[in-house]
Amino acid sequence: MKELVTVRDVLPFLSRLTEEAGQVLLSYFSGSFRIERKGGDETPIDIVTDADRVSEDLILKAIAREFPDHDVLAEETPPALTGSRWLWIVDPLDGTVNFAHGLPLFCISIGLMHDNVLVAGMVYDPLRRESFFALRGEGAFLDGNRIEVSQADRLDRSLVATGFPYDRGTAPDNNVKEFASVVTRVQGIRRAGSAALDLAYVAAGRLDGFWELKLKPWDMAAGMILVEEAGGRVSDRTGSPTDVYTYCVVATNGKIHDPLLKLLI
Ligand code: IPD
Ligand code: CA
Ligand code: CA
């Protein structure tokens, strides 16, 4: 059994792992795959493909091989938590709807928590071969080069992103009201379809801010630590510090955080 000696050890492990899982996604993306509806008639737009499952299988087996005493929370597998101090949080394919339509915008997202604190995260975009990595206290990096959030300090000069929950057709709290209040106040707004990439792009200064309701831990874990380590701010919609279980995540360069929050409350 291999012990994780320091959190720093996760970088080579995650680099190899996301590269391999990325190859899996690319081979399905350029070939064919089955698409299943996850929620039946309740949420018919929530789908899963062979690529999600095979990528997750590869990632979970590698974590179990390297760190057999660690816990894992992954999107496509029911959790079997043992109370380990280490928790890996895995989205094997973030942007499944894009993927299923042939839209080239998706990624793999893996976060690592120790004693409930995010300590590392990687978001890997296999199409652009971009690897976003953050380590608690050490900074955020894109392909090994340090990244920082943007300097935009006004909403009307900001490019922000959001997304809509899968139950948006039936649930009243579907982000449409929030979208309407922000869209007229910012320079631009995007709904790219991958929350993990949205967060990585806030960390890299490509977006100035992002918010979304009802995300799951695997959508946010890696992206949250990326934004924090890139000098940004992550909170819930009241402005309080938050965690991967939050109902509404708001992540910005810090400078536009309060003005954005005002529009979301
Ligand atoms: C989804 C994406 C999307 C967000 C959804 C997520 P998935 O993840 O991150 O951008 O709006 O809420 O569920 O299903 O593609 O892994
Ligand atoms: Ca996701
Ligand atoms: Ca997913």
XYZ file of N, CA and C and ligand atoms in Angstrom:
813
model
N 0.836 -1.208 0.000
C 0.000 0.000 0.000
C 0.870 1.257 0.000
N 0.570 2.180 -0.926
C 1.383 3.392 -0.983
C 0.736 4.495 -0.145
N 1.518 5.096 0.752
C 1.005 6.202 1.562
C 1.193 7.497 0.787
N 0.259 8.422 0.952
C 0.455 9.753 0.391
C 1.334 10.494 1.393
N 2.569 10.819 1.000
C 3.498 11.409 1.946
C 3.192 12.891 2.134
N 3.136 13.618 1.046
C 2.712 15.016 1.135
C 1.712 15.255 0.009
N 0.957 16.331 0.148
C -0.034 16.629 -0.885
C 0.649 16.882 -2.222
N 1.891 17.342 -2.163
C 2.647 17.623 -3.378
C 2.750 16.377 -4.277
N 2.698 15.201 -3.639
C 2.785 13.953 -4.404
C 1.636 13.787 -5.393
N 0.565 14.536 -5.195
C -0.597 14.302 -6.057
C -0.386 14.846 -7.472
N 0.528 15.791 -7.673
C 0.663 16.393 -9.006
C 1.049 15.374 -10.072
N 2.156 14.613 -9.887
C 2.471 13.631 -10.927
C 1.372 12.581 -11.090
N 0.761 12.190 -9.966
C -0.320 11.195 -10.042
C -1.490 11.735 -10.864
N -1.913 12.958 -10.526
C -3.063 13.536 -11.229
C -2.742 13.824 -12.696
N -1.526 14.218 -12.981
C -1.157 14.508 -14.373
C -1.276 13.244 -15.218
N -0.718 12.153 -14.713
C -0.793 10.874 -15.461
C -2.241 10.424 -15.606
N -2.971 10.522 -14.506
C -4.338 10.010 -14.477
C -5.265 10.791 -15.418
N -5.184 12.115 -15.366
C -6.082 12.909 -16.218
C -5.684 12.771 -17.687
N -4.402 12.580 -17.949
C -3.954 12.357 -19.332
C -4.578 11.057 -19.864
N -4.532 9.994 -19.040
C -5.106 8.700 -19.471
C -6.625 8.791 -19.629
N -7.276 9.418 -18.659
C -8.739 9.545 -18.750
C -9.107 10.439 -19.935
N -8.275 11.444 -20.193
C -8.504 12.332 -21.348
C -8.450 11.556 -22.658
N -7.536 10.583 -22.741
C -7.450 9.753 -23.959
C -8.737 8.957 -24.152
N -9.286 8.474 -23.040
C -10.556 7.734 -23.106
C -11.652 8.638 -23.669
N -11.748 9.854 -23.103
C -12.799 10.775 -23.574
C -12.617 11.079 -25.060
N -11.384 11.330 -25.474
C -11.152 11.694 -26.877
C -11.494 10.552 -27.820
N -11.215 9.304 -27.379
C -11.501 8.208 -28.308
C -13.014 8.035 -28.482
N -13.786 8.206 -27.410
C -15.251 8.164 -27.584
C -15.740 9.372 -28.377
N -15.161 10.536 -28.102
C -15.630 11.778 -28.739
C -15.491 11.704 -30.258
N -14.401 11.050 -30.710
C -14.210 10.961 -32.164
C -14.813 9.673 -32.718
N -15.395 8.851 -31.845
C -16.016 7.616 -32.314
C -17.495 7.626 -32.015
N -17.991 6.531 -31.428
C -19.424 6.499 -31.110
C -19.597 6.065 -29.652
N -20.758 6.382 -29.102
C -21.028 6.036 -27.703
C -22.529 6.018 -27.475
N -22.932 5.259 -26.440
C -24.360 5.236 -26.069
C -24.662 6.389 -25.118
N -25.892 6.888 -25.186
C -26.342 7.951 -24.282
C -27.549 7.429 -23.517
N -27.488 7.535 -22.168
C -28.628 7.113 -21.330
C -29.182 8.307 -20.590
N -30.486 8.309 -20.357
C -31.091 9.354 -19.519
C -30.993 8.927 -18.071
N -30.428 9.825 -17.215
C -30.213 9.449 -15.817
C -31.483 9.475 -14.994
N -32.262 10.556 -15.165
C -33.358 10.778 -14.220
C -34.702 10.327 -14.733
N -34.765 9.518 -15.782
C -36.038 9.108 -16.355
C -36.811 10.341 -16.806
N -38.137 10.314 -16.607
C -38.954 11.422 -17.102
C -38.842 12.683 -16.253
N -38.345 12.514 -14.998
C -38.215 13.677 -14.095
C -37.275 14.737 -14.686
N -36.068 14.303 -15.046
C -35.083 15.226 -15.624
C -34.497 14.573 -16.883
N -35.294 14.534 -17.959
C -34.852 13.808 -19.163
C -33.597 14.399 -19.807
N -33.228 15.640 -19.427
C -32.044 16.242 -20.051
C -30.751 15.855 -19.347
N -30.849 15.162 -18.203
C -29.653 14.752 -17.459
C -29.213 13.389 -18.005
N -28.087 13.383 -18.716
C -27.670 12.166 -19.411
C -26.315 11.667 -18.927
N -26.019 10.423 -19.285
C -24.696 9.857 -19.021
C -24.313 9.041 -20.257
N -23.028 9.055 -20.603
C -22.569 8.321 -21.785
C -21.577 7.236 -21.364
N -21.239 6.374 -22.322
C -20.189 5.372 -22.066
C -18.898 6.057 -21.639
N -18.636 7.221 -22.194
C -17.379 7.907 -21.895
C -17.301 8.307 -20.425
N -18.426 8.814 -19.860
C -18.445 9.156 -18.427
C -18.063 7.926 -17.607
N -18.692 6.785 -17.951
C -18.530 5.580 -17.130
C -17.121 5.005 -17.239
N -16.599 4.940 -18.470
C -15.272 4.329 -18.642
C -14.197 5.222 -18.039
N -14.349 6.538 -18.201
C -13.385 7.479 -17.604
C -13.418 7.344 -16.078
N -14.627 7.291 -15.505
C -14.710 7.182 -14.039
C -14.118 5.869 -13.542
N -14.385 4.797 -14.265
C -13.857 3.493 -13.871
C -12.318 3.521 -13.815
N -11.730 4.106 -14.845
C -10.260 4.201 -14.890
C -9.723 5.023 -13.707
N -10.384 6.153 -13.438
C -9.910 7.045 -12.367
C -10.056 6.366 -11.003
N -11.225 5.757 -10.766
C -11.455 5.138 -9.449
C -10.517 3.958 -9.207
N -10.261 3.182 -10.258
C -9.332 2.043 -10.088
C -7.933 2.549 -9.751
N -7.505 3.613 -10.409
C -6.154 4.147 -10.156
C -6.048 4.678 -8.728
N -7.081 5.380 -8.253
C -7.036 5.905 -6.879
C -7.014 4.731 -5.888
N -7.838 3.725 -6.143
C -7.900 2.572 -5.227
C -6.561 1.825 -5.200
N -5.898 1.768 -6.353
C -4.596 1.081 -6.438
C -3.526 1.851 -5.667
N -3.481 3.171 -5.886
C -2.428 3.995 -5.282
C -2.700 4.322 -3.814
N -3.964 4.589 -3.497
C -4.322 5.077 -2.154
C -5.526 4.297 -1.625
N -5.341 3.017 -1.341
C -6.491 2.161 -1.025
C -7.254 2.560 0.231
N -6.612 3.341 1.122
C -7.336 3.720 2.348
C -8.013 5.079 2.225
N -8.016 5.677 1.029
C -8.680 6.972 0.847
C -10.126 6.784 0.411
N -10.977 7.748 0.762
C -12.363 7.727 0.296
C -12.493 8.449 -1.041
N -13.581 8.120 -1.755
C -13.830 8.730 -3.061
C -15.305 9.094 -3.186
N -15.538 10.288 -3.707
C -16.900 10.720 -4.028
C -16.895 11.017 -5.521
N -17.621 10.197 -6.283
C -17.565 10.347 -7.739
C -18.978 10.370 -8.306
N -19.140 11.057 -9.433
C -20.489 11.321 -9.932
C -21.276 10.060 -10.284
N -20.638 9.099 -10.915
C -21.400 7.971 -11.461
C -21.395 6.719 -10.586
N -20.834 6.820 -9.371
C -20.707 5.632 -8.510
C -21.257 5.945 -7.118
N -22.145 5.107 -6.570
C -22.635 5.382 -5.208
C -21.457 5.396 -4.233
N -21.399 6.378 -3.321
C -20.242 6.473 -2.433
C -20.223 5.344 -1.397
N -19.002 4.898 -1.063
C -18.834 3.909 0.009
C -17.787 4.497 0.946
N -18.200 5.497 1.733
C -17.235 6.240 2.547
C -16.874 5.471 3.817
N -15.577 5.512 4.156
C -15.105 4.762 5.331
C -14.710 5.684 6.478
N -14.755 7.004 6.246
C -14.327 7.937 7.280
C -12.858 8.305 7.161
N -12.245 8.011 6.016
C -10.842 8.388 5.805
C -10.692 9.904 5.900
N -9.516 10.372 6.306
C -9.268 11.822 6.349
C -9.080 12.377 4.942
N -8.821 11.492 3.966
C -8.617 11.920 2.578
C -9.865 11.621 1.762
N -10.303 12.589 0.972
C -11.467 12.372 0.106
C -11.169 12.921 -1.292
N -11.202 12.024 -2.277
C -11.048 12.427 -3.676
C -12.443 12.699 -4.236
N -12.584 13.805 -4.967
C -13.892 14.180 -5.503
C -13.762 14.251 -7.033
N -14.501 13.353 -7.717
C -14.206 13.082 -9.130
C -15.397 13.353 -10.051
N -15.185 14.192 -11.040
C -16.125 14.287 -12.164
C -15.371 13.788 -13.392
N -15.743 12.584 -13.865
C -14.960 11.957 -14.945
C -15.171 12.624 -16.297
N -16.253 13.388 -16.420
C -16.542 14.134 -17.658
C -17.489 15.263 -17.267
N -16.968 16.470 -17.206
C -17.812 17.622 -16.904
C -18.093 18.324 -18.223
N -19.403 18.408 -18.552
C -19.799 18.943 -19.858
C -20.356 17.821 -20.718
N -21.071 16.903 -20.086
C -21.584 15.734 -20.824
C -22.551 16.127 -21.942
N -23.376 17.150 -21.697
C -24.328 17.531 -22.754
C -23.553 18.066 -23.971
N -22.527 18.885 -23.728
C -21.674 19.332 -24.833
C -21.093 18.126 -25.572
N -20.498 17.215 -24.785
C -19.842 16.020 -25.329
C -20.807 15.250 -26.236
N -22.029 15.044 -25.733
C -23.005 14.233 -26.466
C -23.424 14.887 -27.777
N -23.301 16.214 -27.848
C -23.668 16.933 -29.070
C -22.476 17.174 -29.988
N -21.302 16.725 -29.578
C -20.115 16.964 -30.400
C -19.550 18.360 -30.218
N -19.980 19.066 -29.157
C -19.452 20.421 -28.891
C -18.154 20.275 -28.090
N -17.046 20.772 -28.631
C -15.741 20.493 -28.014
C -15.428 21.348 -26.787
N -16.189 21.153 -25.720
C -15.981 21.899 -24.471
C -16.340 20.998 -23.304
N -15.355 20.323 -22.784
C -15.581 19.424 -21.656
C -14.247 19.145 -20.984
N -14.295 18.546 -19.804
C -13.042 18.325 -19.070
C -13.214 17.204 -18.049
N -12.113 16.923 -17.369
C -12.103 16.015 -16.223
C -11.774 16.882 -15.014
N -12.445 16.648 -13.896
C -12.194 17.462 -12.707
C -11.976 16.551 -11.502
N -10.845 16.727 -10.831
C -10.550 15.912 -9.639
C -10.041 16.825 -8.522
N -10.739 16.786 -7.386
C -10.307 17.550 -6.215
C -9.900 16.594 -5.109
N -9.081 17.082 -4.188
C -8.670 16.255 -3.048
C -8.876 17.052 -1.767
N -9.617 16.455 -0.828
C -9.805 17.100 0.482
C -9.082 16.294 1.554
N -8.568 17.015 2.563
C -7.985 16.376 3.741
C -8.645 17.019 4.948
N -9.221 16.216 5.811
C -9.965 16.731 6.960
C -10.950 17.822 6.536
N -11.672 17.562 5.457
C -12.715 18.470 4.961
C -12.207 19.772 4.378
N -10.909 19.893 4.153
C -10.363 21.108 3.523
C -9.820 20.717 2.148
N -10.189 21.490 1.123
C -9.640 21.228 -0.209
C -8.142 21.502 -0.192
N -7.359 20.530 -0.627
C -5.904 20.718 -0.594
C -5.284 20.683 -1.988
N -5.988 20.125 -2.958
C -5.449 20.085 -4.322
C -6.589 19.905 -5.303
N -6.359 20.320 -6.537
C -7.379 20.129 -7.561
C -6.774 20.199 -8.938
N -7.322 19.399 -9.856
C -6.891 19.477 -11.257
C -8.108 19.461 -12.167
N -8.110 20.378 -13.131
C -9.114 20.389 -14.197
C -8.334 20.204 -15.486
N -8.674 19.146 -16.241
C -7.910 18.844 -17.455
C -8.832 18.873 -18.661
N -8.450 19.677 -19.658
C -9.188 19.790 -20.915
C -8.404 19.008 -21.963
N -8.879 17.802 -22.312
C -8.074 16.957 -23.202
C -8.004 17.473 -24.631
N -9.000 18.255 -25.068
C -8.974 18.744 -26.450
C -7.910 19.813 -26.642
N -7.791 20.693 -25.661
C -6.770 21.757 -25.742
C -5.487 21.354 -25.039
N -5.500 20.187 -24.427
C -4.377 19.695 -23.625
C -3.961 20.736 -22.588
N -4.968 21.317 -21.924
C -4.695 22.313 -20.881
C -4.933 21.669 -19.515
N -3.941 21.820 -18.643
C -4.033 21.230 -17.316
C -3.948 22.336 -16.263
N -5.051 22.540 -15.560
C -5.126 23.545 -14.485
C -4.928 22.806 -13.170
N -3.985 23.282 -12.353
C -3.667 22.563 -11.113
C -3.502 23.556 -9.975
N -4.018 23.218 -8.811
C -3.817 24.087 -7.636
C -3.478 23.243 -6.432
N -2.616 23.791 -5.601
C -2.187 23.136 -4.370
C -2.350 24.152 -3.248
N -3.008 23.764 -2.161
C -3.274 24.695 -1.052
C -1.993 25.370 -0.567
N -1.982 26.703 -0.611
C -0.831 27.462 -0.126
C 0.302 27.607 -1.129
N 0.169 26.956 -2.296
C 1.284 26.968 -3.264
C 0.926 27.665 -4.563
N -0.354 27.984 -4.763
C -0.745 28.693 -5.970
C -1.508 27.830 -6.955
N -1.862 28.481 -8.074
C -2.604 27.817 -9.150
C -1.773 27.921 -10.424
N -1.864 26.892 -11.260
C -0.974 26.788 -12.417
C -1.736 26.277 -13.638
N -1.336 26.776 -14.799
C -1.827 26.228 -16.065
C -0.607 25.697 -16.799
N -0.594 24.398 -17.020
C 0.555 23.738 -17.655
C 1.868 24.148 -16.984
N 1.828 24.225 -15.681
C 3.047 24.500 -14.916
C 3.345 25.978 -14.712
N 2.627 26.859 -15.406
C 2.875 28.296 -15.240
C 1.821 28.896 -14.320
N 2.297 29.736 -13.398
C 1.386 30.317 -12.419
C 0.276 31.131 -13.096
N -0.938 31.009 -12.592
C -2.054 31.815 -13.105
C -2.638 32.660 -11.979
N -3.252 33.774 -12.396
C -3.900 34.664 -11.433
C -5.231 35.119 -11.988
N -6.135 35.476 -11.093
C -7.426 35.992 -11.531
C -7.225 37.352 -12.205
N -8.295 37.804 -12.893
C -8.211 39.064 -13.646
C -8.261 40.276 -12.712
N -8.105 41.441 -13.299
C -8.109 42.694 -12.536
C -9.392 43.498 -12.734
N -10.333 43.007 -13.518
C -11.559 43.775 -13.812
C -12.234 44.177 -12.507
N -12.585 45.458 -12.382
C -13.190 45.882 -11.123
C -14.567 46.503 -11.325
N -15.093 46.354 -12.530
C -16.459 46.858 -12.785
C -17.235 45.797 -13.532
N -18.508 45.649 -13.161
C -19.323 44.636 -13.830
C -19.454 44.925 -15.316
N -19.548 46.212 -15.685
C -19.763 46.503 -17.102
C -18.495 46.294 -17.940
N -17.414 45.901 -17.281
C -16.208 45.513 -18.029
C -15.877 44.044 -17.788
N -16.851 43.309 -17.257
C -16.590 41.920 -16.863
C -17.285 40.918 -17.769
N -16.581 39.799 -17.981
C -17.163 38.659 -18.686
C -17.431 37.588 -17.630
N -18.680 37.229 -17.466
C -19.034 36.264 -16.419
C -19.732 35.053 -17.035
N -19.773 33.977 -16.252
C -20.400 32.746 -16.751
C -21.342 32.188 -15.700
N -22.257 31.391 -16.151
C -23.179 30.707 -15.245
C -23.661 29.414 -15.899
N -24.604 28.758 -15.266
C -25.202 27.558 -15.830
C -26.572 27.384 -15.209
N -27.318 26.426 -15.719
C -28.691 26.208 -15.246
C -28.849 24.752 -14.808
N -29.575 24.527 -13.707
C -29.680 23.152 -13.204
C -30.517 22.258 -14.121
N -30.300 20.954 -13.991
C -31.024 20.003 -14.844
C -32.536 20.021 -14.583
N -32.963 20.471 -13.375
C -34.405 20.508 -13.091
C -35.011 21.882 -13.416
N -34.356 22.625 -14.305
C -34.798 24.003 -14.559
C -36.197 24.102 -15.160
N -36.652 23.022 -15.792
C -37.977 23.056 -16.405
C -39.100 22.928 -15.389
N -38.797 22.393 -14.210
C -39.854 22.138 -13.225
C -39.645 22.894 -11.918
N -38.384 23.159 -11.545
C -38.132 23.808 -10.246
C -38.153 25.324 -10.410
N -38.800 26.042 -9.479
C -38.845 27.509 -9.600
C -37.466 28.150 -9.417
N -36.604 27.545 -8.598
C -35.285 28.119 -8.339
C -34.320 27.618 -9.432
N -34.459 28.219 -10.627
C -33.743 27.670 -11.786
C -32.717 28.625 -12.397
N -32.408 29.713 -11.691
C -31.363 30.657 -12.106
C -31.801 31.603 -13.233
N -33.034 31.499 -13.678
C -33.478 32.368 -14.766
C -33.616 33.818 -14.272
N -34.139 33.977 -13.042
C -34.290 35.320 -12.460
C -32.907 35.951 -12.264
N -31.977 35.183 -11.717
C -30.622 35.695 -11.469
C -29.944 36.059 -12.793
N -30.107 35.187 -13.787
C -29.519 35.454 -15.103
C -30.038 36.775 -15.658
N -31.365 36.968 -15.529
C -31.973 38.198 -16.062
C -31.429 39.432 -15.363
N -31.136 39.327 -14.071
C -30.668 40.529 -13.385
C -29.191 40.813 -13.684
N -28.421 39.794 -14.053
C -26.991 40.017 -14.331
C -26.749 40.381 -15.798
N -27.518 39.780 -16.709
C -27.184 39.887 -18.139
C -27.146 41.331 -18.649
N -27.961 42.193 -18.077
C -28.000 43.576 -18.566
C -26.915 44.449 -17.933
N -26.181 43.897 -16.982
C -25.226 44.712 -16.220
C -23.763 44.418 -16.530
N -23.506 43.340 -17.276
C -22.115 42.936 -17.508
C -21.730 43.138 -18.977
N -20.432 43.097 -19.220
C -19.983 43.232 -20.610
C -20.398 42.015 -21.436
N -20.336 40.837 -20.816
C -20.739 39.630 -21.525
C -21.052 38.531 -20.543
N -21.894 37.594 -20.979
C -22.250 36.468 -20.120
C -22.220 35.206 -20.972
N -21.715 34.112 -20.426
C -21.563 32.864 -21.168
C -22.184 31.715 -20.393
N -22.726 30.751 -21.136
C -23.216 29.509 -20.536
C -22.534 28.414 -21.364
N -21.297 28.081 -20.948
C -20.478 27.204 -21.777
C -20.785 25.726 -21.575
N -21.374 25.349 -20.407
C -21.793 23.965 -20.219
C -20.809 23.092 -19.466
N -19.793 23.684 -18.864
C -18.873 22.912 -18.014
C -18.480 23.794 -16.837
N -19.082 23.528 -15.692
C -18.836 24.366 -14.511
C -17.367 24.305 -14.097
N -16.762 23.121 -14.220
C -15.353 22.983 -13.805
C -14.448 23.853 -14.683
N -14.734 23.873 -15.993
C -13.933 24.747 -16.870
C -14.223 26.211 -16.583
N -15.496 26.545 -16.313
C -15.831 27.936 -15.964
C -14.970 28.390 -14.782
N -14.899 27.555 -13.751
C -14.125 27.922 -12.554
C -12.627 28.006 -12.879
N -12.137 27.064 -13.663
C -10.712 27.110 -14.049
C -10.423 28.383 -14.840
N -11.383 28.806 -15.653
C -11.187 30.019 -16.463
C -11.234 31.279 -15.590
N -12.019 31.258 -14.505
C -11.963 32.389 -13.562
C -10.557 32.430 -12.950
N -10.034 31.269 -12.576
C -8.682 31.215 -11.991
C -7.643 31.751 -12.966
N -7.830 31.458 -14.245
C -6.836 31.858 -15.253
C -7.052 33.274 -15.764
N -8.080 33.974 -15.259
C -8.335 35.344 -15.691
C -9.046 35.445 -17.034
N -9.532 34.313 -17.564
C -10.256 34.352 -18.846
C -11.700 34.792 -18.637
N -12.208 34.516 -17.446
C -13.524 35.002 -17.020
C -13.291 35.791 -15.736
N -14.164 36.771 -15.484
C -14.013 37.578 -14.266
C -14.854 37.027 -13.112
N -15.893 36.261 -13.452
C -16.735 35.723 -12.390
C -17.626 34.595 -12.895
N -18.172 33.861 -11.941
C -19.035 32.710 -12.256
C -19.959 32.480 -11.071
N -21.190 32.101 -11.347
C -22.058 31.620 -10.256
C -22.944 30.521 -10.804
N -23.400 29.656 -9.951
C -24.372 28.632 -10.364
C -25.031 28.039 -9.132
N -26.286 27.609 -9.294
C -27.040 26.977 -8.211
C -27.024 25.463 -8.381
N -27.129 24.762 -7.266
C -27.379 23.312 -7.269
C -26.289 22.482 -7.936
N -25.067 22.994 -7.944
C -23.970 22.166 -8.444
C -23.670 21.073 -7.428
N -22.960 20.060 -7.851
C -22.554 18.956 -6.974
C -21.069 19.127 -6.629
N -20.629 18.474 -5.524
C -19.216 18.621 -5.135
C -18.240 18.362 -6.282
N -18.534 17.356 -7.127
C -17.579 17.023 -8.201
C -17.542 18.100 -9.286
N -18.588 18.914 -9.415
C -18.541 20.021 -10.392
C -17.604 21.125 -9.911
N -17.487 21.270 -8.567
C -16.863 22.482 -8.011
C -15.522 22.267 -7.334
N -15.253 21.055 -6.819
C -14.126 20.894 -5.884
C -12.814 21.434 -6.458
N -12.410 20.913 -7.602
C -11.112 21.338 -8.161
C -11.148 22.814 -8.528
N -12.259 23.258 -9.110
C -12.362 24.656 -9.541
C -12.322 25.644 -8.387
N -12.905 25.249 -7.252
C -12.915 26.163 -6.095
C -11.488 26.441 -5.602
N -10.698 25.394 -5.453
C -9.335 25.627 -4.956
C -8.503 26.345 -6.017
N -8.803 26.105 -7.283
C -8.094 26.847 -8.339
C -8.341 28.352 -8.200
N -9.614 28.731 -8.024
C -9.937 30.156 -7.912
C -9.287 30.755 -6.665
N -9.393 30.047 -5.548
C -8.804 30.579 -4.305
C -7.297 30.746 -4.439
N -6.639 29.733 -4.983
C -5.173 29.796 -5.079
C -4.703 30.767 -6.157
N -5.609 31.141 -7.068
C -5.257 32.143 -8.089
C -5.540 33.556 -7.588
N -5.946 33.672 -6.317
C -6.167 35.004 -5.732
C -7.596 35.483 -5.790
N -8.523 34.619 -6.183
C -9.928 35.013 -6.278
C -10.681 34.733 -4.995
N -11.987 34.969 -5.055
C -12.845 34.758 -3.880
C -13.964 33.787 -4.242
N -14.238 32.879 -3.312
C -15.323 31.910 -3.498
C -16.244 32.026 -2.290
N -17.551 32.158 -2.540
C -18.491 32.270 -1.418
C -19.831 31.668 -1.813
N -20.751 31.653 -0.848
C -22.130 31.337 -1.199
C -22.813 32.643 -1.617
N -24.117 32.605 -1.850
C -24.742 33.819 -2.399
C -24.907 34.922 -1.352
N -24.671 34.609 -0.063
C -24.721 35.660 0.963
C -23.344 36.295 1.157
N -22.328 35.732 0.512
C -20.971 36.262 0.677
C -20.161 35.517 1.720
N -20.760 34.509 2.366
C -20.017 33.747 3.382
C -19.103 32.727 2.724
N -17.955 32.466 3.366
C -17.080 31.407 2.857
C -17.873 30.111 2.786
N -17.586 29.286 1.801
C -18.420 28.098 1.637
C -17.588 26.875 1.297
N -18.286 25.768 1.024
C -17.561 24.521 0.745
C -18.180 23.828 -0.466
N -17.695 22.616 -0.739
C -18.119 21.916 -1.962
C -19.577 21.461 -1.917
N -20.236 21.619 -0.754
C -21.634 21.197 -0.641
C -22.591 22.382 -0.757
N -22.079 23.552 -1.136
C -22.915 24.752 -1.156
C -24.042 24.655 -2.181
N -25.138 25.339 -1.882
C -26.302 25.369 -2.785
C -26.062 26.321 -3.957
N -25.346 27.413 -3.673
C -25.058 28.398 -4.729
C -23.608 28.827 -4.584
N -22.821 28.613 -5.612
C -21.422 29.024 -5.553
C -21.233 30.308 -6.366
N -20.488 31.244 -5.779
C -20.131 32.481 -6.484
C -18.609 32.557 -6.427
N -17.960 32.615 -7.584
C -16.492 32.621 -7.636
C -16.063 33.732 -8.583
N -15.252 34.638 -8.070
C -14.850 35.774 -8.900
C -13.385 36.137 -8.659
N -12.970 37.178 -9.369
C -11.616 37.707 -9.174
C -11.507 38.477 -7.850
N -12.593 38.558 -7.096
C -12.603 39.279 -5.817
C -13.114 40.695 -6.003
N -12.626 41.368 -7.029
C -12.978 42.784 -7.223
C -14.452 42.970 -7.604
N -15.010 42.045 -8.351
C -16.429 42.210 -8.742
C -17.352 41.355 -7.862
N -16.807 40.789 -6.785
C -17.597 39.843 -5.989
C -18.831 40.502 -5.365
N -18.613 41.590 -4.633
C -19.753 42.208 -3.936
C -20.804 42.753 -4.909
N -20.386 43.469 -5.969
C -21.412 43.914 -6.922
C -22.186 42.750 -7.558
N -21.503 41.642 -7.825
C -22.218 40.487 -8.400
C -23.186 39.897 -7.379
N -22.722 39.769 -6.130
C -23.602 39.228 -5.080
C -24.885 40.038 -4.954
N -24.750 41.371 -5.042
C -25.937 42.235 -4.899
C -27.003 41.881 -5.918
N -26.583 41.464 -7.120
C -27.548 41.135 -8.163
C -28.155 39.742 -7.960
N -27.490 38.925 -7.138
C -27.937 37.524 -6.987
C -28.825 37.318 -5.775
N -28.758 38.238 -4.791
C -29.511 38.026 -3.551
C -30.999 38.272 -3.777
C -22.834 19.870 -15.559
C -21.993 20.989 -16.104
C -22.856 22.197 -16.415
C -23.647 22.639 -15.221
C -24.465 21.487 -14.673
C -23.541 20.331 -14.319
P -22.077 17.348 -16.067
O -22.033 18.743 -15.218
O -20.997 21.363 -15.193
O -22.086 23.293 -16.842
O -24.499 23.695 -15.599
O -25.151 21.938 -13.534
O -24.277 19.282 -13.783
O -23.446 16.781 -15.883
O -21.785 17.689 -17.483
O -21.001 16.562 -15.400
Ca -20.272 17.961 -13.729
Ca -20.053 14.633 -15.121
